[in-house]
């Protein structure tokens, strides 16, 4: 199966190798047997049929807000078309992506996805730099966030530690 996804660029300049949130409703696709129940068969291509790198927030699968973060080129001040493919029962969740943004040092979904090795104590870094986080004190995963799950902090000593030298020389941080 193939679904057209139209993305509107809100900036005037072209953006190369940028990360774009794609929000799909997968509930009916799964209930109709068109998509695997773990969304592991989703793939994305651009309008020239080039497969696009992406990560999937697996906790959002089988919902009206299934979130994928797709790496692509955007044309400024224009609609951009990508295609979502699904329905290949032999496909598995893609975890072999590469980081196209060399300036990206940390990228976390925080959705406790066991497919990527996350658990109650580990938050995975999707940047490819291995800056995984360790959950401390009473910070805990709650599966009922706005788009899937989220981590909750009570404001008293809860944190996720990213122990990496990648941040030692940084003078600016965008989040």
CSV table of C-alpha atoms in Angstrom, one decimal:
chain,number,residue,atom,x,y,z
A,1,UNK,CA,0.0,0.0,0.0
A,2,UNK,CA,1.1,3.6,-0.6
A,3,UNK,CA,-0.2,6.8,1.0
A,4,UNK,CA,0.6,10.3,-0.1
A,5,UNK,CA,1.8,12.6,2.6
A,6,UNK,CA,1.8,16.4,1.9
A,7,UNK,CA,4.2,18.5,3.9
A,8,UNK,CA,4.1,22.3,3.9
A,9,UNK,CA,7.3,24.2,4.4
A,10,UNK,CA,6.9,27.2,6.6
A,11,UNK,CA,10.3,28.7,5.7
A,12,UNK,CA,11.4,30.5,2.5
A,13,UNK,CA,14.7,28.7,2.0
A,14,UNK,CA,15.4,25.1,1.0
A,15,UNK,CA,16.4,22.8,3.9
A,16,UNK,CA,18.6,19.9,3.1
A,17,UNK,CA,18.8,16.8,5.2
A,18,UNK,CA,16.4,18.1,7.8
A,19,UNK,CA,14.3,16.1,10.2
A,20,UNK,CA,10.5,16.4,9.6
A,21,UNK,CA,7.7,15.0,11.8
A,22,UNK,CA,5.2,13.0,9.9
A,23,UNK,CA,2.0,12.2,11.7
A,24,UNK,CA,-0.1,9.3,10.4
A,25,UNK,CA,-3.3,7.7,11.6
A,26,UNK,CA,-2.6,3.9,11.7
A,27,UNK,CA,-5.5,2.7,13.7
A,28,UNK,CA,-7.8,1.8,10.8
A,29,UNK,CA,-4.9,0.5,8.7
A,30,UNK,CA,-4.0,-2.0,11.4
A,31,UNK,CA,-7.5,-3.0,12.1
A,32,UNK,CA,-8.1,-3.6,8.4
A,33,UNK,CA,-5.0,-5.8,8.2
A,34,UNK,CA,-3.2,-3.4,5.8
A,35,UNK,CA,-0.4,-2.6,8.3
A,36,UNK,CA,1.5,-4.7,10.8
A,37,UNK,CA,0.4,-4.2,14.4
A,38,UNK,CA,3.9,-2.9,15.4
A,39,UNK,CA,4.1,-0.4,12.4
A,40,UNK,CA,7.4,-2.1,11.5
A,41,UNK,CA,6.5,-2.3,7.8
A,42,UNK,CA,6.3,1.5,7.3
A,43,UNK,CA,8.8,3.0,4.8
A,44,UNK,CA,9.0,6.5,3.3
A,45,UNK,CA,10.2,7.7,-0.1
A,46,UNK,CA,10.5,11.1,-1.7
A,47,UNK,CA,8.7,11.9,-5.0
A,48,UNK,CA,11.6,10.4,-7.0
A,49,UNK,CA,11.2,7.0,-5.2
A,50,UNK,CA,14.4,7.4,-3.1
A,51,UNK,CA,13.9,5.6,0.3
A,52,UNK,CA,14.2,8.1,3.2
A,53,UNK,CA,15.8,7.5,6.5
A,54,UNK,CA,13.5,7.7,9.5
A,55,UNK,CA,12.8,6.8,13.1
A,56,UNK,CA,9.5,5.8,14.5
A,57,UNK,CA,8.1,6.6,17.9
A,58,UNK,CA,6.8,3.0,18.4
A,59,UNK,CA,4.7,3.9,21.4
A,60,UNK,CA,2.5,5.9,19.0
A,61,UNK,CA,1.8,3.0,16.7
A,62,UNK,CA,-1.9,1.9,16.3
A,63,UNK,CA,-3.2,5.4,17.1
A,64,UNK,CA,-4.5,8.4,15.2
A,65,UNK,CA,-1.2,10.2,15.9
A,66,UNK,CA,1.6,7.7,14.8
A,67,UNK,CA,4.8,9.8,14.7
A,68,UNK,CA,7.7,9.2,12.4
A,69,UNK,CA,10.7,11.5,12.1
A,70,UNK,CA,11.8,11.5,8.5
A,71,UNK,CA,15.1,12.9,7.2
A,72,UNK,CA,14.5,14.7,3.9
A,73,UNK,CA,15.1,17.8,1.8
A,74,UNK,CA,12.4,20.4,2.0
A,75,UNK,CA,11.7,23.0,-0.7
A,76,UNK,CA,11.1,26.4,0.9
A,77,UNK,CA,7.7,28.1,0.6
A,78,UNK,CA,6.2,25.0,-1.1
A,79,UNK,CA,4.3,21.8,-0.5
A,80,UNK,CA,6.6,18.8,-0.4
A,81,UNK,CA,5.4,15.2,-1.1
A,82,UNK,CA,6.6,12.0,0.5
A,83,UNK,CA,5.0,8.6,0.3
A,84,UNK,CA,4.4,6.2,3.2
A,85,UNK,CA,4.5,2.6,2.2
A,86,UNK,CA,3.2,-0.3,4.3
A,87,UNK,CA,1.7,-3.7,4.1
A,88,UNK,CA,4.8,-5.8,3.7
A,89,UNK,CA,4.3,-8.5,6.4
A,90,UNK,CA,7.9,-9.6,6.0
A,91,UNK,CA,9.4,-6.2,6.8
A,92,UNK,CA,10.7,-5.4,10.3
A,93,UNK,CA,11.1,-2.1,12.1
A,94,UNK,CA,14.1,-0.2,10.7
A,95,UNK,CA,16.8,0.5,13.1
A,96,UNK,CA,19.7,0.8,10.7
A,97,UNK,CA,19.5,4.6,9.9
A,98,UNK,CA,22.3,7.0,9.7
A,99,UNK,CA,22.7,10.6,11.1
A,100,UNK,CA,22.6,13.0,8.1
A,101,UNK,CA,23.1,16.0,10.4
A,102,UNK,CA,26.7,16.1,11.6
A,103,UNK,CA,25.8,18.9,14.0
A,104,UNK,CA,23.2,16.8,15.7
A,105,UNK,CA,24.7,15.4,18.9
A,106,UNK,CA,21.6,14.3,20.8
A,107,UNK,CA,18.2,13.2,19.6
A,108,UNK,CA,15.8,11.4,21.9
A,109,UNK,CA,12.2,10.3,21.4
A,110,UNK,CA,11.7,9.4,25.1
A,111,UNK,CA,9.1,6.9,24.3
A,112,UNK,CA,10.5,3.8,26.1
A,113,UNK,CA,10.7,1.8,22.9
A,114,UNK,CA,12.1,-1.7,23.6
A,115,UNK,CA,12.8,-2.1,19.8
A,116,UNK,CA,15.6,0.4,20.3
A,117,UNK,CA,16.8,-1.1,23.6
A,118,UNK,CA,15.0,1.5,25.8
A,119,UNK,CA,13.6,0.5,29.1
A,120,UNK,CA,12.8,2.1,32.5
A,121,UNK,CA,16.5,3.0,33.0
A,122,UNK,CA,17.7,3.8,29.5
A,123,UNK,CA,16.7,6.5,27.0
A,124,UNK,CA,18.2,5.9,23.5
A,125,UNK,CA,20.1,8.6,21.5
A,126,UNK,CA,18.9,8.5,17.8
A,127,UNK,CA,21.7,10.9,16.7
A,128,UNK,CA,24.0,7.9,16.2
A,129,UNK,CA,26.5,9.4,18.6
A,130,UNK,CA,25.7,6.9,21.5
A,131,UNK,CA,24.8,9.7,23.9
A,132,UNK,CA,22.2,7.4,25.6
A,133,UNK,CA,20.6,8.7,28.8
A,134,UNK,CA,20.3,7.0,32.2
A,135,UNK,CA,17.1,7.6,34.2
A,136,UNK,CA,17.6,8.5,37.9
A,137,UNK,CA,15.5,8.8,41.0
A,138,UNK,CA,11.7,8.9,40.5
A,139,UNK,CA,11.7,9.9,36.8
A,140,UNK,CA,9.4,7.4,35.1
A,141,UNK,CA,7.8,6.6,31.8
A,142,UNK,CA,4.1,7.3,31.4
A,143,UNK,CA,2.4,5.8,28.3
A,144,UNK,CA,-0.4,8.3,28.2
A,145,UNK,CA,1.5,11.4,26.8
A,146,UNK,CA,0.1,13.6,24.1
A,147,UNK,CA,1.7,11.6,21.2
A,148,UNK,CA,2.3,8.3,22.8
A,149,UNK,CA,4.3,8.3,26.0
A,150,UNK,CA,6.5,10.6,27.9
A,151,UNK,CA,8.8,10.7,30.9
A,152,UNK,CA,7.5,12.4,34.1
A,153,UNK,CA,9.6,14.2,36.6
A,154,UNK,CA,8.3,15.3,40.1
A,155,UNK,CA,10.7,18.2,40.4
A,156,UNK,CA,12.7,16.7,43.2
A,157,UNK,CA,16.1,15.2,42.0
A,158,UNK,CA,14.6,13.4,39.0
A,159,UNK,CA,16.8,13.6,35.8
A,160,UNK,CA,18.1,11.8,32.8
A,161,UNK,CA,21.9,11.8,32.7
A,162,UNK,CA,23.7,12.0,29.4
A,163,UNK,CA,27.3,11.4,30.3
A,164,UNK,CA,29.3,12.4,27.2
A,165,UNK,CA,32.3,14.5,26.3
A,166,UNK,CA,30.3,15.7,23.2
A,167,UNK,CA,28.8,18.4,25.3
A,168,UNK,CA,32.0,19.6,27.1
A,169,UNK,CA,33.1,22.2,24.4
A,170,UNK,CA,29.6,23.4,23.4
A,171,UNK,CA,28.9,27.1,23.8
A,172,UNK,CA,25.3,26.9,22.3
A,173,UNK,CA,22.6,24.3,22.6
A,174,UNK,CA,19.3,24.2,20.7
A,175,UNK,CA,16.4,22.3,22.2
